[in-house]
Amino acid sequence: QVQLVESGGGLVQPGGSLKLSCTASTSTFSLYTMGWYRQAPGKQRELVAVIRSGSSPNYADSVKGRFTISRDNAKSTVYLQMNSLKPEDTAVYYCNAVHIIAPRSNYWGQGTQVTVSS
């Protein structure tokens, strides 16, 4: 069982920035595809960005050019740098880990609230 602990959420004004972090309790972090998802009130959870070791990241069209996902395998941590934030980015952000060989090993963090408002 892998535990994912997110941090970095909060309240920010439109145009501002936040950086989310997610640390995994596993020594085989490099074998997981890491992703950030978000869920706004009344909406389905959606993929924001995903990154696999040694591969280029992928982003939702709505965040391309504004968000950057990165990972530090030595620290078992994935990050989401969010710039030029908009009110429509307001949501609970969840970290996800999926093992690249055993995809049934699929874990979620508890979520962190991001609110973009003036």
mmCIF file of C-alpha atoms in Angstrom:
data_model
loop_
_atom_site.group_PDB
_atom_site.id
_atom_site.type_symbol
_atom_site.label_atom_id
_atom_site.label_comp_id
_atom_site.label_asym_id
_atom_site.label_seq_id
_atom_site.Cartn_x
_atom_site.Cartn_y
_atom_site.Cartn_z
ATOM 1 C CA GLN A 1 0.000 0.000 0.000
ATOM 2 C CA VAL A 2 1.351 3.390 -1.039
ATOM 3 C CA GLN A 3 0.319 6.527 0.796
ATOM 4 C CA LEU A 4 0.301 9.841 -1.029
ATOM 5 C CA VAL A 5 0.479 13.056 0.964
ATOM 6 C CA GLU A 6 -0.305 16.305 -0.825
ATOM 7 C CA SER A 7 0.490 19.824 0.271
ATOM 8 C CA GLY A 8 0.631 23.347 -1.103
ATOM 9 C CA GLY A 9 -3.005 24.213 -1.727
ATOM 10 C CA GLY A 10 -4.596 27.444 -0.614
ATOM 11 C CA LEU A 11 -6.272 30.677 -1.624
ATOM 12 C CA VAL A 12 -4.693 32.754 -4.377
ATOM 13 C CA GLN A 13 -5.783 35.715 -6.460
ATOM 14 C CA PRO A 14 -6.368 35.386 -10.195
ATOM 15 C CA GLY A 15 -3.055 35.549 -12.025
ATOM 16 C CA GLY A 16 -1.186 34.188 -9.029
ATOM 17 C CA SER A 17 0.826 31.019 -8.572
ATOM 18 C CA LEU A 18 0.841 27.962 -6.340
ATOM 19 C CA LYS A 19 3.029 24.887 -6.186
ATOM 20 C CA LEU A 20 1.566 21.568 -5.098
ATOM 21 C CA SER A 21 3.659 18.693 -3.795
ATOM 22 C CA CYS A 22 2.840 15.023 -3.375
ATOM 23 C CA THR A 23 5.157 12.647 -1.549
ATOM 24 C CA ALA A 24 4.747 8.889 -1.867
ATOM 25 C CA SER A 25 5.597 6.290 0.745
ATOM 26 C CA THR A 26 7.398 3.905 -1.573
ATOM 27 C CA SER A 27 10.996 3.103 -2.409
ATOM 28 C CA THR A 28 10.005 2.231 -5.984
ATOM 29 C CA PHE A 29 8.623 5.665 -6.842
ATOM 30 C CA SER A 30 10.320 5.674 -10.244
ATOM 31 C CA LEU A 31 8.110 2.750 -11.306
ATOM 32 C CA TYR A 32 4.932 4.794 -10.913
ATOM 33 C CA THR A 33 3.243 7.044 -13.385
ATOM 34 C CA MET A 34 2.292 10.111 -11.370
ATOM 35 C CA GLY A 35 -0.631 12.330 -12.126
ATOM 36 C CA TRP A 36 -2.536 15.319 -10.833
ATOM 37 C CA TYR A 37 -6.310 15.383 -11.132
ATOM 38 C CA ARG A 38 -8.848 17.921 -9.987
ATOM 39 C CA GLN A 39 -12.512 17.979 -9.124
ATOM 40 C CA ALA A 40 -14.589 21.130 -8.967
ATOM 41 C CA PRO A 41 -17.940 21.221 -7.154
ATOM 42 C CA GLY A 42 -20.615 19.506 -9.205
ATOM 43 C CA LYS A 43 -18.136 18.278 -11.809
ATOM 44 C CA GLN A 44 -16.363 15.030 -12.548
ATOM 45 C CA ARG A 45 -12.757 14.489 -11.620
ATOM 46 C CA GLU A 46 -10.497 15.371 -14.555
ATOM 47 C CA LEU A 47 -6.895 14.786 -15.457
ATOM 48 C CA VAL A 48 -4.678 17.844 -15.157
ATOM 49 C CA ALA A 49 -1.213 16.465 -15.890
ATOM 50 C CA VAL A 50 0.665 13.181 -15.869
ATOM 51 C CA ILE A 51 4.335 12.271 -15.882
ATOM 52 C CA ARG A 52 6.223 9.002 -16.255
ATOM 53 C CA SER A 53 9.898 8.545 -15.521
ATOM 54 C CA GLY A 54 11.927 9.201 -18.642
ATOM 55 C CA SER A 55 8.976 10.469 -20.676
ATOM 56 C CA SER A 56 7.580 13.863 -21.542
ATOM 57 C CA PRO A 57 4.628 14.981 -19.452
ATOM 58 C CA ASN A 58 1.100 15.357 -20.775
ATOM 59 C CA TYR A 59 -1.329 18.123 -19.904
ATOM 60 C CA ALA A 60 -4.992 18.908 -20.208
ATOM 61 C CA ASP A 61 -5.569 21.544 -22.869
ATOM 62 C CA SER A 62 -7.012 23.881 -20.257
ATOM 63 C CA VAL A 63 -3.701 24.113 -18.367
ATOM 64 C CA LYS A 64 -1.115 23.882 -21.147
ATOM 65 C CA GLY A 65 1.372 26.714 -20.933
ATOM 66 C CA ARG A 66 0.348 27.569 -17.367
ATOM 67 C CA PHE A 67 0.988 24.418 -15.317
ATOM 68 C CA THR A 68 4.153 22.335 -15.109
ATOM 69 C CA ILE A 69 4.373 18.844 -13.646
ATOM 70 C CA SER A 70 7.733 17.519 -12.489
ATOM 71 C CA ARG A 71 9.072 14.720 -10.334
ATOM 72 C CA ASP A 72 12.044 14.046 -8.109
ATOM 73 C CA ASN A 73 12.474 10.291 -7.888
ATOM 74 C CA ALA A 74 15.125 10.623 -5.171
ATOM 75 C CA LYS A 75 12.551 12.351 -2.962
ATOM 76 C CA SER A 76 9.576 10.245 -4.120
ATOM 77 C CA THR A 77 7.796 13.490 -4.852
ATOM 78 C CA VAL A 78 5.800 14.913 -7.725
ATOM 79 C CA TYR A 79 5.106 18.619 -8.107
ATOM 80 C CA LEU A 80 2.580 20.762 -9.920
ATOM 81 C CA GLN A 81 3.634 24.358 -10.506
ATOM 82 C CA MET A 82 0.549 26.395 -11.324
ATOM 83 C CA ASN A 83 0.970 29.861 -12.818
ATOM 84 C CA SER A 84 -1.493 32.398 -14.211
ATOM 85 C CA LEU A 85 -4.236 30.848 -12.146
ATOM 86 C CA LYS A 86 -7.848 31.469 -13.113
ATOM 87 C CA PRO A 87 -11.058 31.199 -11.082
ATOM 88 C CA GLU A 88 -11.969 28.145 -13.132
ATOM 89 C CA ASP A 89 -8.901 26.373 -11.733
ATOM 90 C CA THR A 90 -10.649 26.283 -8.353
ATOM 91 C CA ALA A 91 -10.988 22.645 -7.319
ATOM 92 C CA VAL A 92 -9.731 19.931 -5.029
ATOM 93 C CA TYR A 93 -6.485 18.641 -6.518
ATOM 94 C CA TYR A 94 -5.623 14.980 -6.122
ATOM 95 C CA CYS A 95 -2.362 13.170 -6.585
ATOM 96 C CA ASN A 96 -2.461 9.744 -8.274
ATOM 97 C CA ALA A 97 0.076 6.963 -8.621
ATOM 98 C CA VAL A 98 -0.222 4.012 -11.006
ATOM 99 C CA HIS A 99 2.407 1.275 -11.197
ATOM 100 C CA ILE A 100 3.724 0.965 -14.750
ATOM 101 C CA ILE A 101 3.855 -2.850 -14.626
ATOM 102 C CA ALA A 102 0.940 -3.578 -12.297
ATOM 103 C CA PRO A 103 -1.696 -0.914 -13.048
ATOM 104 C CA ARG A 104 -4.048 -2.370 -10.444
ATOM 105 C CA SER A 105 -1.668 -0.748 -7.980
ATOM 106 C CA ASN A 106 -3.456 2.580 -8.244
ATOM 107 C CA TYR A 107 -3.393 5.039 -5.351
ATOM 108 C CA TRP A 108 -4.911 8.417 -4.539
ATOM 109 C CA GLY A 109 -4.014 11.173 -2.146
ATOM 110 C CA GLN A 110 -6.519 12.851 0.148
ATOM 111 C CA GLY A 111 -6.737 15.988 -1.974
ATOM 112 C CA THR A 112 -5.776 19.604 -1.419
ATOM 113 C CA GLN A 113 -8.060 22.578 -2.002
ATOM 114 C CA VAL A 114 -7.039 25.269 -4.462
ATOM 115 C CA THR A 115 -9.213 28.368 -4.538
ATOM 116 C CA VAL A 116 -8.631 31.159 -7.045
ATOM 117 C CA SER A 117 -10.567 34.246 -6.086
ATOM 118 C CA SER A 118 -10.170 37.960 -5.601
#
